[in-house]
């Protein structure tokens, strides 16, 4: 059933991310990709990311450099067939300031032919911005 397969692909995407297995994360992404981080978010400056390599370079590698103790596993996955919505919190410490953040997010993830073809993030950008500020 395609609905179950889409949900399973997105679940594997997040499970792999939480484990830190970026190769497994990338394996869930389509070569034809439309990935968008939230506007006014520090990782949204290169939107849209149009390939898995662009996501690795512009998102995942920057997360590893700029955030300490990062955790963004979803607390809920909502199965909408070929669209799965993830709800959760993005938590960590901004490396440049040492300030913690705990920002609510929602991701809308679309799957086609067993691969993620679209990822759209909405996050509490104010919470992230506050953690970037030097007192």
CSV table of N, CA, C and O in Angstrom, one decimal:
chain,number,residue,atom,x,y,z
A,1,UNK,N,0.9,-1.2,0.0
A,1,UNK,CA,0.0,0.0,0.0
A,1,UNK,C,0.9,1.2,0.0
A,1,UNK,O,1.8,1.4,0.8
A,2,UNK,N,0.6,2.2,-0.9
A,2,UNK,CA,1.5,3.3,-1.1
A,2,UNK,C,1.5,4.2,0.2
A,2,UNK,O,2.5,4.8,0.5
A,3,UNK,N,0.3,4.4,0.8
A,3,UNK,CA,0.3,5.2,2.0
A,3,UNK,C,1.2,4.7,3.1
A,3,UNK,O,1.9,5.5,3.7
A,4,UNK,N,1.2,3.4,3.3
A,4,UNK,CA,2.0,2.9,4.4
A,4,UNK,C,3.5,3.0,4.0
A,4,UNK,O,4.3,3.3,4.8
A,5,UNK,N,3.8,2.8,2.7
A,5,UNK,CA,5.1,2.9,2.2
A,5,UNK,C,5.6,4.3,2.4
A,5,UNK,O,6.8,4.5,2.9
A,6,UNK,N,4.9,5.3,2.1
A,6,UNK,CA,5.3,6.7,2.3
A,6,UNK,C,5.5,7.0,3.8
A,6,UNK,O,6.5,7.6,4.1
A,7,UNK,N,4.6,6.6,4.6
A,7,UNK,CA,4.8,6.8,6.1
A,7,UNK,C,6.1,6.1,6.5
A,7,UNK,O,6.9,6.6,7.3
A,8,UNK,N,6.4,4.8,6.0
A,8,UNK,CA,7.6,4.1,6.4
A,8,UNK,C,8.8,4.8,5.9
A,8,UNK,O,9.8,4.8,6.7
A,9,UNK,N,8.8,5.4,4.7
A,9,UNK,CA,10.0,6.1,4.2
A,9,UNK,C,10.3,7.3,5.1
A,9,UNK,O,11.4,7.5,5.5
A,10,UNK,N,9.2,8.1,5.5
A,10,UNK,CA,9.4,9.2,6.3
A,10,UNK,C,9.9,8.8,7.8
A,10,UNK,O,10.8,9.4,8.3
A,11,UNK,N,9.3,7.8,8.3
A,11,UNK,CA,9.7,7.3,9.6
A,11,UNK,C,11.2,6.9,9.5
A,11,UNK,O,12.0,7.2,10.4
A,12,UNK,N,11.6,6.2,8.5
A,12,UNK,CA,13.0,5.8,8.3
A,12,UNK,C,13.9,7.0,8.2
A,12,UNK,O,15.0,7.0,8.8
A,13,UNK,N,13.5,8.0,7.5
A,13,UNK,CA,14.2,9.3,7.4
A,13,UNK,C,14.5,9.9,8.8
A,13,UNK,O,15.7,10.2,9.1
A,14,UNK,N,13.5,10.0,9.6
A,14,UNK,CA,13.7,10.6,11.0
A,14,UNK,C,14.4,9.6,11.9
A,14,UNK,O,15.3,10.1,12.6
A,15,UNK,N,14.1,8.3,11.8
A,15,UNK,CA,14.9,7.4,12.7
A,15,UNK,C,16.4,7.4,12.4
A,15,UNK,O,17.2,7.4,13.3
A,16,UNK,N,16.7,7.5,11.1
A,16,UNK,CA,18.1,7.6,10.7
A,16,UNK,C,18.8,8.9,11.1
A,16,UNK,O,19.9,8.9,11.6
A,17,UNK,N,18.0,10.0,11.0
A,17,UNK,CA,18.5,11.3,11.4
A,17,UNK,C,18.9,11.3,12.9
A,17,UNK,O,19.9,11.7,13.4
A,18,UNK,N,17.9,10.7,13.7
A,18,UNK,CA,18.1,10.7,15.2
A,18,UNK,C,19.3,9.8,15.5
A,18,UNK,O,20.1,10.1,16.4
A,19,UNK,N,19.6,8.7,14.8
A,19,UNK,CA,20.7,7.9,15.0
A,19,UNK,C,22.0,8.5,14.5
A,19,UNK,O,23.1,8.0,14.8
A,20,UNK,N,21.9,9.6,13.7
A,20,UNK,CA,23.1,10.2,13.1
A,20,UNK,C,23.6,9.5,11.9
A,20,UNK,O,24.8,9.8,11.5
A,21,UNK,N,22.8,8.7,11.3
A,21,UNK,CA,23.2,8.0,10.1
A,21,UNK,C,22.8,8.8,8.8
A,21,UNK,O,21.8,8.5,8.2
A,22,UNK,N,23.6,9.7,8.5
A,22,UNK,CA,23.3,10.6,7.4
A,22,UNK,C,23.2,9.8,6.0
A,22,UNK,O,22.4,10.2,5.2
A,23,UNK,N,24.1,8.8,5.9
A,23,UNK,CA,24.0,8.0,4.6
A,23,UNK,C,22.6,7.4,4.5
A,23,UNK,O,22.0,7.4,3.4
A,24,UNK,N,22.0,6.9,5.6
A,24,UNK,CA,20.7,6.3,5.5
A,24,UNK,C,19.6,7.4,5.3
A,24,UNK,O,18.6,7.2,4.6
A,25,UNK,N,19.8,8.6,5.8
A,25,UNK,CA,18.9,9.7,5.6
A,25,UNK,C,18.9,10.0,4.1
A,25,UNK,O,17.9,10.2,3.5
A,26,UNK,N,20.1,10.2,3.5
A,26,UNK,CA,20.2,10.5,2.1
A,26,UNK,C,19.6,9.5,1.2
A,26,UNK,O,19.0,9.8,0.2
A,27,UNK,N,19.7,8.2,1.7
A,27,UNK,CA,19.1,7.1,0.9
A,27,UNK,C,17.6,7.3,0.7
A,27,UNK,O,17.0,6.7,-0.2
A,28,UNK,N,16.9,8.0,1.6
A,28,UNK,CA,15.5,8.2,1.6
A,28,UNK,C,15.1,9.4,0.6
A,28,UNK,O,13.9,9.6,0.3
A,29,UNK,N,16.1,10.2,0.2
A,29,UNK,CA,15.8,11.4,-0.6
A,29,UNK,C,15.9,11.1,-2.1
A,29,UNK,O,16.8,10.4,-2.6
A,30,UNK,N,15.0,11.7,-2.8
A,30,UNK,CA,15.0,11.6,-4.3
A,30,UNK,C,16.1,12.5,-4.9
A,30,UNK,O,16.4,13.5,-4.3
A,31,UNK,N,16.6,12.1,-6.0
A,31,UNK,CA,17.5,13.0,-6.7
A,31,UNK,C,16.9,14.2,-7.2
A,31,UNK,O,17.5,15.2,-7.4
A,32,UNK,N,15.6,14.1,-7.4
A,32,UNK,CA,14.7,15.3,-7.8
A,32,UNK,C,14.0,15.8,-6.6
A,32,UNK,O,13.0,15.3,-6.2
A,33,UNK,N,14.7,16.7,-5.9
A,33,UNK,CA,14.2,17.1,-4.6
A,33,UNK,C,13.9,18.6,-4.5
A,33,UNK,O,14.6,19.4,-5.1
A,34,UNK,N,12.9,19.0,-3.7
A,34,UNK,CA,12.6,20.4,-3.4
A,34,UNK,C,12.6,20.5,-1.9
A,34,UNK,O,11.6,20.1,-1.3
A,35,UNK,N,13.7,20.9,-1.3
A,35,UNK,CA,13.8,21.0,0.2
A,35,UNK,C,13.9,22.5,0.5
A,35,UNK,O,14.7,23.2,0.0
A,36,UNK,N,13.0,22.9,1.5
A,36,UNK,CA,13.0,24.3,1.9
A,36,UNK,C,13.0,24.4,3.4
A,36,UNK,O,12.1,23.9,4.1
A,37,UNK,N,14.0,25.1,3.9
A,37,UNK,CA,14.0,25.5,5.3
A,37,UNK,C,13.1,26.7,5.5
A,37,UNK,O,12.9,27.4,4.5
A,38,UNK,N,12.7,27.0,6.7
A,38,UNK,CA,11.8,28.2,6.9
A,38,UNK,C,12.5,29.5,6.5
A,38,UNK,O,13.7,29.6,6.6
A,39,UNK,N,11.7,30.4,6.0
A,39,UNK,CA,12.2,31.7,5.7
A,39,UNK,C,12.6,32.4,7.1
A,39,UNK,O,12.1,32.1,8.1
A,40,UNK,N,13.6,33.2,7.0
A,40,UNK,CA,14.2,33.9,8.2
A,40,UNK,C,14.8,32.9,9.2
A,40,UNK,O,15.0,33.3,10.3
A,41,UNK,N,15.2,31.8,8.7
A,41,UNK,CA,15.9,30.8,9.5
A,41,UNK,C,17.3,30.7,9.0
A,41,UNK,O,17.5,30.8,7.8
A,42,UNK,N,18.3,30.5,9.9
A,42,UNK,CA,19.7,30.5,9.4
A,42,UNK,C,20.0,29.5,8.3
A,42,UNK,O,20.9,29.7,7.5
A,43,UNK,N,19.3,28.4,8.2
A,43,UNK,CA,19.5,27.4,7.2
A,43,UNK,C,18.7,27.7,5.9
A,43,UNK,O,18.8,26.9,5.0
A,44,UNK,N,17.8,28.7,6.0
A,44,UNK,CA,17.0,29.0,4.8
A,44,UNK,C,17.7,29.9,3.8
A,44,UNK,O,17.1,30.2,2.8
A,45,UNK,N,18.9,30.3,4.0
A,45,UNK,CA,19.6,31.2,3.2
A,45,UNK,C,19.9,30.7,1.8
A,45,UNK,O,20.2,31.4,0.9
A,46,UNK,N,19.9,29.3,1.7
A,46,UNK,CA,20.2,28.7,0.4
A,46,UNK,C,19.0,28.0,-0.3
A,46,UNK,O,19.2,27.2,-1.2
A,47,UNK,N,17.8,28.3,0.2
A,47,UNK,CA,16.6,27.8,-0.4
A,47,UNK,C,16.5,28.1,-1.9
A,47,UNK,O,16.9,29.2,-2.3
A,48,UNK,N,15.9,27.2,-2.6
A,48,UNK,CA,15.6,25.8,-2.3
A,48,UNK,C,16.8,24.9,-2.5
A,48,UNK,O,17.7,25.2,-3.3
A,49,UNK,N,16.9,23.9,-1.7
A,49,UNK,CA,17.9,22.8,-1.9
A,49,UNK,C,17.3,21.8,-2.8
A,49,UNK,O,16.3,21.3,-2.6
A,50,UNK,N,18.0,21.6,-4.0
A,50,UNK,CA,17.4,20.8,-5.0
A,50,UNK,C,18.0,19.5,-5.3
A,50,UNK,O,17.7,18.8,-6.2
A,51,UNK,N,18.9,19.0,-4.4
A,51,UNK,CA,19.5,17.7,-4.5
A,51,UNK,C,19.9,17.2,-3.1
A,51,UNK,O,20.1,18.0,-2.2
A,52,UNK,N,20.1,15.9,-2.9
A,52,UNK,CA,20.5,15.4,-1.6
A,52,UNK,C,21.9,16.0,-1.2
A,52,UNK,O,22.1,16.3,-0.1
A,53,UNK,N,22.8,16.2,-2.2
A,53,UNK,CA,24.1,16.7,-1.9
A,53,UNK,C,24.0,18.2,-1.4
A,53,UNK,O,24.7,18.6,-0.5
A,54,UNK,N,23.1,18.9,-1.9
A,54,UNK,CA,22.9,20.3,-1.5
A,54,UNK,C,22.3,20.3,0.0
A,54,UNK,O,22.7,21.2,0.8
A,55,UNK,N,21.5,19.4,0.3
A,55,UNK,CA,21.0,19.3,1.7
A,55,UNK,C,22.1,18.9,2.6
A,55,UNK,O,22.2,19.4,3.7
A,56,UNK,N,22.9,17.9,2.3
A,56,UNK,CA,24.0,17.5,3.1
A,56,UNK,C,24.9,18.7,3.4
A,56,UNK,O,25.3,19.0,4.5
A,57,UNK,N,25.3,19.4,2.3
A,57,UNK,CA,26.2,20.6,2.4
A,57,UNK,C,25.6,21.8,3.1
A,57,UNK,O,26.2,22.4,4.0
A,58,UNK,N,24.4,22.1,2.7
A,58,UNK,CA,23.7,23.3,3.2
A,58,UNK,C,22.9,23.2,4.5
A,58,UNK,O,22.7,24.2,5.2
A,59,UNK,N,22.5,22.0,4.9
A,59,UNK,CA,21.7,21.8,6.1
A,59,UNK,C,22.5,20.9,7.1
A,59,UNK,O,22.9,21.4,8.1
A,60,UNK,N,22.7,19.6,6.7
A,60,UNK,CA,23.2,18.7,7.7
A,60,UNK,C,24.6,19.1,8.2
A,60,UNK,O,24.9,19.0,9.4
A,61,UNK,N,25.5,19.5,7.3
A,61,UNK,CA,26.9,19.8,7.7
A,61,UNK,C,26.9,21.1,8.6
A,61,UNK,O,27.7,21.2,9.5
A,62,UNK,N,26.0,22.0,8.3
A,62,UNK,CA,25.9,23.2,9.1
A,62,UNK,C,25.3,22.9,10.4
A,62,UNK,O,25.7,23.5,11.4
A,63,UNK,N,24.3,22.0,10.5
A,63,UNK,CA,23.8,21.6,11.8
A,63,UNK,C,24.9,21.1,12.7
A,63,UNK,O,25.0,21.5,13.9
A,64,UNK,N,25.7,20.2,12.1
A,64,UNK,CA,26.8,19.6,12.9
A,64,UNK,C,27.8,20.7,13.4
A,64,UNK,O,28.4,20.6,14.4
A,65,UNK,N,28.0,21.8,12.6
A,65,UNK,CA,29.0,22.8,13.0
A,65,UNK,C,28.4,23.9,13.9
A,65,UNK,O,29.0,24.4,14.8
A,66,UNK,N,27.1,24.2,13.7
A,66,UNK,CA,26.5,25.4,14.4
A,66,UNK,C,25.7,25.0,15.6
A,66,UNK,O,25.4,25.9,16.4
A,67,UNK,N,25.3,23.8,15.8
A,67,UNK,CA,24.4,23.4,16.9
A,67,UNK,C,25.2,22.3,17.7
A,67,UNK,O,25.7,21.3,17.2
A,68,UNK,N,25.1,22.4,19.0
A,68,UNK,CA,25.7,21.4,19.9
A,68,UNK,C,24.5,20.6,20.6
A,68,UNK,O,23.5,21.2,20.9
A,69,UNK,N,24.7,19.3,20.8
A,69,UNK,CA,23.7,18.5,21.4
A,69,UNK,C,22.4,18.6,20.7
A,69,UNK,O,21.3,18.6,21.4
A,70,UNK,N,22.4,18.6,19.4
A,70,UNK,CA,21.2,18.8,18.6
A,70,UNK,C,20.3,17.6,18.7
A,70,UNK,O,20.7,16.5,18.5
A,71,UNK,N,19.0,17.8,18.9
A,71,UNK,CA,18.0,16.8,18.9
A,71,UNK,C,16.7,17.4,18.2
A,71,UNK,O,16.2,18.4,18.6
A,72,UNK,N,16.3,16.7,17.1
A,72,UNK,CA,15.1,17.2,16.4
A,72,UNK,C,14.2,16.0,16.0
A,72,UNK,O,13.5,16.1,15.0
A,73,UNK,N,14.2,14.9,16.8
A,73,UNK,CA,13.3,13.9,16.4
A,73,UNK,C,11.8,14.3,16.6
A,73,UNK,O,11.5,15.0,17.6
A,74,UNK,N,10.9,13.9,15.7
A,74,UNK,CA,9.5,14.3,15.9
A,74,UNK,C,8.8,13.6,17.0
A,74,UNK,O,9.2,12.5,17.4
A,75,UNK,N,7.9,14.3,17.6
A,75,UNK,CA,7.0,13.7,18.6
A,75,UNK,C,5.8,13.1,18.0
A,75,UNK,O,5.1,12.3,18.7
A,76,UNK,N,5.5,13.5,16.8
A,76,UNK,CA,4.3,12.9,16.1
A,76,UNK,C,4.5,12.9,14.6
A,76,UNK,O,5.0,13.9,14.1
A,77,UNK,N,4.1,11.9,14.0
A,77,UNK,CA,4.0,11.8,12.5
A,77,UNK,C,2.6,11.6,12.1
A,77,UNK,O,1.9,10.7,12.6
A,78,UNK,N,2.1,12.4,11.2
A,78,UNK,CA,0.7,12.4,10.8
A,78,UNK,C,0.7,11.8,9.4
A,78,UNK,O,1.2,12.5,8.5
A,79,UNK,N,0.1,10.7,9.2
A,79,UNK,CA,0.0,10.0,7.9
A,79,UNK,C,-1.1,10.6,7.0
A,79,UNK,O,-2.3,10.4,7.4
A,80,UNK,N,-0.7,11.2,6.0
A,80,UNK,CA,-1.7,11.8,5.0
A,80,UNK,C,-1.6,11.2,3.7
A,80,UNK,O,-1.8,11.8,2.7
A,81,UNK,N,-1.1,9.9,3.6
A,81,UNK,CA,-0.9,9.3,2.3
A,81,UNK,C,0.5,9.6,1.8
A,81,UNK,O,1.5,9.3,2.5
A,82,UNK,N,0.5,10.2,0.7
A,82,UNK,CA,1.8,10.6,0.1
A,82,UNK,C,2.4,11.8,0.8
A,82,UNK,O,3.6,12.2,0.5
A,83,UNK,N,1.7,12.4,1.7
A,83,UNK,CA,2.2,13.5,2.4
A,83,UNK,C,2.2,13.1,3.9
A,83,UNK,O,1.2,12.6,4.4
A,84,UNK,N,3.3,13.3,4.6
A,84,UNK,CA,3.4,13.0,6.0
A,84,UNK,C,3.8,14.3,6.7
A,84,UNK,O,4.8,15.0,6.2
A,85,UNK,N,3.2,14.6,7.8
A,85,UNK,CA,3.5,15.8,8.6
A,85,UNK,C,4.2,15.4,9.8
A,85,UNK,O,3.7,14.5,10.6
A,86,UNK,N,5.3,16.0,10.1
A,86,UNK,CA,6.1,15.7,11.3
A,86,UNK,C,5.9,16.9,12.3
A,86,UNK,O,6.1,18.1,11.8
A,87,UNK,N,5.7,16.7,13.5
A,87,UNK,CA,5.6,17.7,14.5
A,87,UNK,C,6.6,17.4,15.6
A,87,UNK,O,6.7,16.3,16.0
A,88,UNK,N,7.3,18.4,16.0
A,88,UNK,CA,8.3,18.1,17.1
A,88,UNK,C,9.0,19.4,17.6
A,88,UNK,O,8.5,20.5,17.4
A,89,UNK,N,10.1,19.2,18.2
A,89,UNK,CA,10.9,20.3,18.8
A,89,UNK,C,12.3,20.1,18.3
A,89,UNK,O,12.9,19.0,18.3
A,90,UNK,N,12.9,21.2,18.0
A,90,UNK,CA,14.3,21.3,17.6
A,90,UNK,C,15.1,21.9,18.8
A,90,UNK,O,14.8,23.0,19.2
A,91,UNK,N,16.0,21.1,19.4
A,91,UNK,CA,16.6,21.5,20.6
A,91,UNK,C,18.1,21.4,20.5
A,91,UNK,O,18.6,20.5,19.8
A,92,UNK,N,18.8,22.2,21.2
A,92,UNK,CA,20.3,22.2,21.2
A,92,UNK,C,20.8,23.5,21.8
A,92,UNK,O,20.1,24.2,22.5
A,93,UNK,N,22.1,23.7,21.5
A,93,UNK,CA,22.8,24.9,22.0
A,93,UNK,C,23.5,25.5,20.8
A,93,UNK,O,24.1,24.8,20.0
A,94,UNK,N,23.3,26.8,20.6
A,94,UNK,CA,24.0,27.5,19.5
A,94,UNK,C,25.5,27.5,19.8
A,94,UNK,O,25.9,28.1,20.8
A,95,UNK,N,26.3,27.0,19.0
A,95,UNK,CA,27.7,26.9,19.2
A,95,UNK,C,28.4,28.2,19.4
A,95,UNK,O,29.3,28.4,20.2
A,96,UNK,N,27.9,29.2,18.6
A,96,UNK,CA,28.6,30.5,18.6
A,96,UNK,C,28.3,31.3,19.9
A,96,UNK,O,29.1,32.2,20.2
A,97,UNK,N,27.2,31.0,20.6
A,97,UNK,CA,26.9,31.8,21.8
A,97,UNK,C,26.8,31.0,23.0
A,97,UNK,O,26.8,31.6,24.1
A,98,UNK,N,26.7,29.7,22.9
A,98,UNK,CA,26.5,28.9,24.1
A,98,UNK,C,25.1,28.9,24.6
A,98,UNK,O,24.8,28.4,25.7
A,99,UNK,N,24.2,29.5,23.9
A,99,UNK,CA,22.8,29.7,24.4
A,99,UNK,C,21.9,28.5,23.9
A,99,UNK,O,22.0,28.1,22.7
A,100,UNK,N,21.1,28.0,24.7
A,100,UNK,CA,20.2,26.9,24.3
A,100,UNK,C,19.0,27.4,23.5
A,100,UNK,O,18.6,28.6,23.6
A,101,UNK,N,18.4,26.5,22.7
A,101,UNK,CA,17.2,26.8,22.0
A,101,UNK,C,16.3,25.5,22.1
A,101,UNK,O,16.7,24.4,22.3
A,102,UNK,N,15.0,25.8,22.1
A,102,UNK,CA,14.0,24.7,22.1
A,102,UNK,C,12.8,25.2,21.3
A,102,UNK,O,11.9,25.9,21.8
A,103,UNK,N,12.9,25.0,20.0
A,103,UNK,CA,11.9,25.6,19.0
A,103,UNK,C,11.0,24.5,18.4
A,103,UNK,O,11.4,23.5,18.0
A,104,UNK,N,9.7,24.9,18.5
A,104,UNK,CA,8.7,24.0,17.9
A,104,UNK,C,8.8,24.0,16.4
A,104,UNK,O,9.1,25.0,15.8
A,105,UNK,N,8.6,22.8,15.7
A,105,UNK,CA,8.6,22.8,14.3
A,105,UNK,C,7.5,21.9,13.7
A,105,UNK,O,6.9,21.1,14.4
A,106,UNK,N,7.3,22.1,12.4
A,106,UNK,CA,6.4,21.3,11.6
A,106,UNK,C,7.1,21.1,10.3
A,106,UNK,O,7.6,22.0,9.7
A,107,UNK,N,7.1,19.8,9.8
A,107,UNK,CA,7.7,19.5,8.5
A,107,UNK,C,6.6,18.9,7.7
A,107,UNK,O,5.9,18.0,8.2
A,108,UNK,N,6.4,19.3,6.5
A,108,UNK,CA,5.5,18.7,5.5
A,108,UNK,C,6.4,18.0,4.5
A,108,UNK,O,7.2,18.6,3.8
A,109,UNK,N,6.3,16.6,4.5
A,109,UNK,CA,7.2,15.8,3.7
A,109,UNK,C,6.3,15.0,2.7
A,109,UNK,O,5.3,14.4,3.0
A,110,UNK,N,6.7,15.2,1.4
A,110,UNK,CA,6.0,14.5,0.3
A,110,UNK,C,6.9,13.3,-0.2
A,110,UNK,O,8.1,13.5,-0.4
A,111,UNK,N,6.2,12.2,-0.5
A,111,UNK,CA,6.9,11.0,-1.0
A,111,UNK,C,6.3,10.6,-2.3
A,111,UNK,O,5.1,10.6,-2.5
A,112,UNK,N,7.2,10.2,-3.3
A,112,UNK,CA,6.7,9.7,-4.5
A,112,UNK,C,7.7,8.6,-4.9
A,112,UNK,O,8.9,8.7,-4.8
A,113,UNK,N,7.2,7.5,-5.4
A,113,UNK,CA,8.0,6.3,-5.8
A,113,UNK,C,9.0,5.9,-4.7
A,113,UNK,O,10.2,5.5,-5.1
A,114,UNK,N,8.6,5.9,-3.5
A,114,UNK,CA,9.4,5.4,-2.4
A,114,UNK,C,10.5,6.3,-1.9
A,114,UNK,O,11.4,5.9,-1.1
A,115,UNK,N,10.5,7.6,-2.4
A,115,UNK,CA,11.6,8.5,-2.0
A,115,UNK,C,11.0,9.9,-1.6
A,115,UNK,O,9.9,10.3,-2.1
A,116,UNK,N,11.6,10.6,-0.7
A,116,UNK,CA,11.2,11.9,-0.4
A,116,UNK,C,11.5,12.9,-1.5
A,116,UNK,O,12.6,13.0,-1.9
A,117,UNK,N,10.5,13.6,-2.0
A,117,UNK,CA,10.6,14.5,-3.1
A,117,UNK,C,10.5,15.9,-2.7
A,117,UNK,O,10.9,16.9,-3.4
A,118,UNK,N,9.9,16.1,-1.5
A,118,UNK,CA,9.7,17.5,-1.0
A,118,UNK,C,9.7,17.5,0.5
A,118,UNK,O,9.2,16.6,1.1
A,119,UNK,N,10.4,18.5,1.0
A,119,UNK,CA,10.5,18.8,2.5
A,119,UNK,C,10.3,20.2,2.7
A,119,UNK,O,11.0,21.0,2.1
A,120,UNK,N,9.3,20.6,3.5
A,120,UNK,CA,9.1,22.0,3.8
A,120,UNK,C,9.0,22.2,5.3
A,120,UNK,O,8.1,21.6,6.0
A,121,UNK,N,9.9,23.0,5.9
A,121,UNK,CA,10.0,23.2,7.3
A,121,UNK,C,9.3,24.5,7.7
A,121,UNK,O,9.5,25.5,7.0
A,122,UNK,N,8.6,24.5,8.8
A,122,UNK,CA,8.2,25.7,9.5
A,122,UNK,C,8.7,25.6,10.9
A,122,UNK,O,8.4,24.5,11.6
A,123,UNK,N,9.4,26.6,11.4
A,123,UNK,CA,10.0,26.5,12.7
A,123,UNK,C,9.9,27.8,13.4
A,123,UNK,O,9.7,28.9,12.8
A,124,UNK,N,9.9,27.8,14.7
A,124,UNK,CA,9.9,29.0,15.5
A,124,UNK,C,11.2,29.8,15.4
A,124,UNK,O,12.2,29.6,16.1
A,125,UNK,N,11.3,30.6,14.3
A,125,UNK,CA,12.6,31.3,14.0
A,125,UNK,C,13.0,32.3,15.1
A,125,UNK,O,14.1,32.5,15.3
A,126,UNK,N,12.0,32.8,15.8
A,126,UNK,CA,12.3,33.8,16.9
A,126,UNK,C,13.2,33.1,18.0
A,126,UNK,O,14.1,33.6,18.5
A,127,UNK,N,12.8,31.9,18.3
A,127,UNK,CA,13.5,31.1,19.4
A,127,UNK,C,14.9,30.9,18.9
A,127,UNK,O,15.9,31.0,19.7
A,128,UNK,N,15.1,30.5,17.7
A,128,UNK,CA,16.5,30.3,17.1
A,128,UNK,C,17.2,31.6,17.1
A,128,UNK,O,18.4,31.6,17.5
A,129,UNK,N,16.6,32.6,16.6
A,129,UNK,CA,17.3,33.9,16.6
A,129,UNK,C,17.8,34.4,17.9
A,129,UNK,O,18.9,34.9,18.1
A,130,UNK,N,16.9,34.2,18.9
A,130,UNK,CA,17.3,34.6,20.3
A,130,UNK,C,18.6,33.9,20.8
A,130,UNK,O,19.4,34.4,21.4
A,131,UNK,N,18.7,32.6,20.4
A,131,UNK,CA,19.9,31.8,20.8
A,131,UNK,C,21.1,32.3,20.1
A,131,UNK,O,22.2,32.0,20.5
A,132,UNK,N,21.0,33.0,19.0
A,132,UNK,CA,22.1,33.5,18.2
A,132,UNK,C,22.6,34.8,18.7
A,132,UNK,O,23.7,35.2,18.3
A,133,UNK,N,21.9,35.5,19.6
A,133,UNK,CA,22.3,36.8,20.0
A,133,UNK,C,23.3,36.8,21.1
A,133,UNK,O,23.1,36.1,22.1
A,134,UNK,N,24.3,37.6,21.0
A,134,UNK,CA,25.3,37.8,22.0
A,134,UNK,C,24.8,38.9,22.9
A,134,UNK,O,24.5,40.0,22.5
A,135,UNK,N,24.8,38.6,24.2
A,135,UNK,CA,24.3,39.6,25.2
A,135,UNK,C,25.3,40.8,25.3
A,135,UNK,O,26.4,40.8,25.1
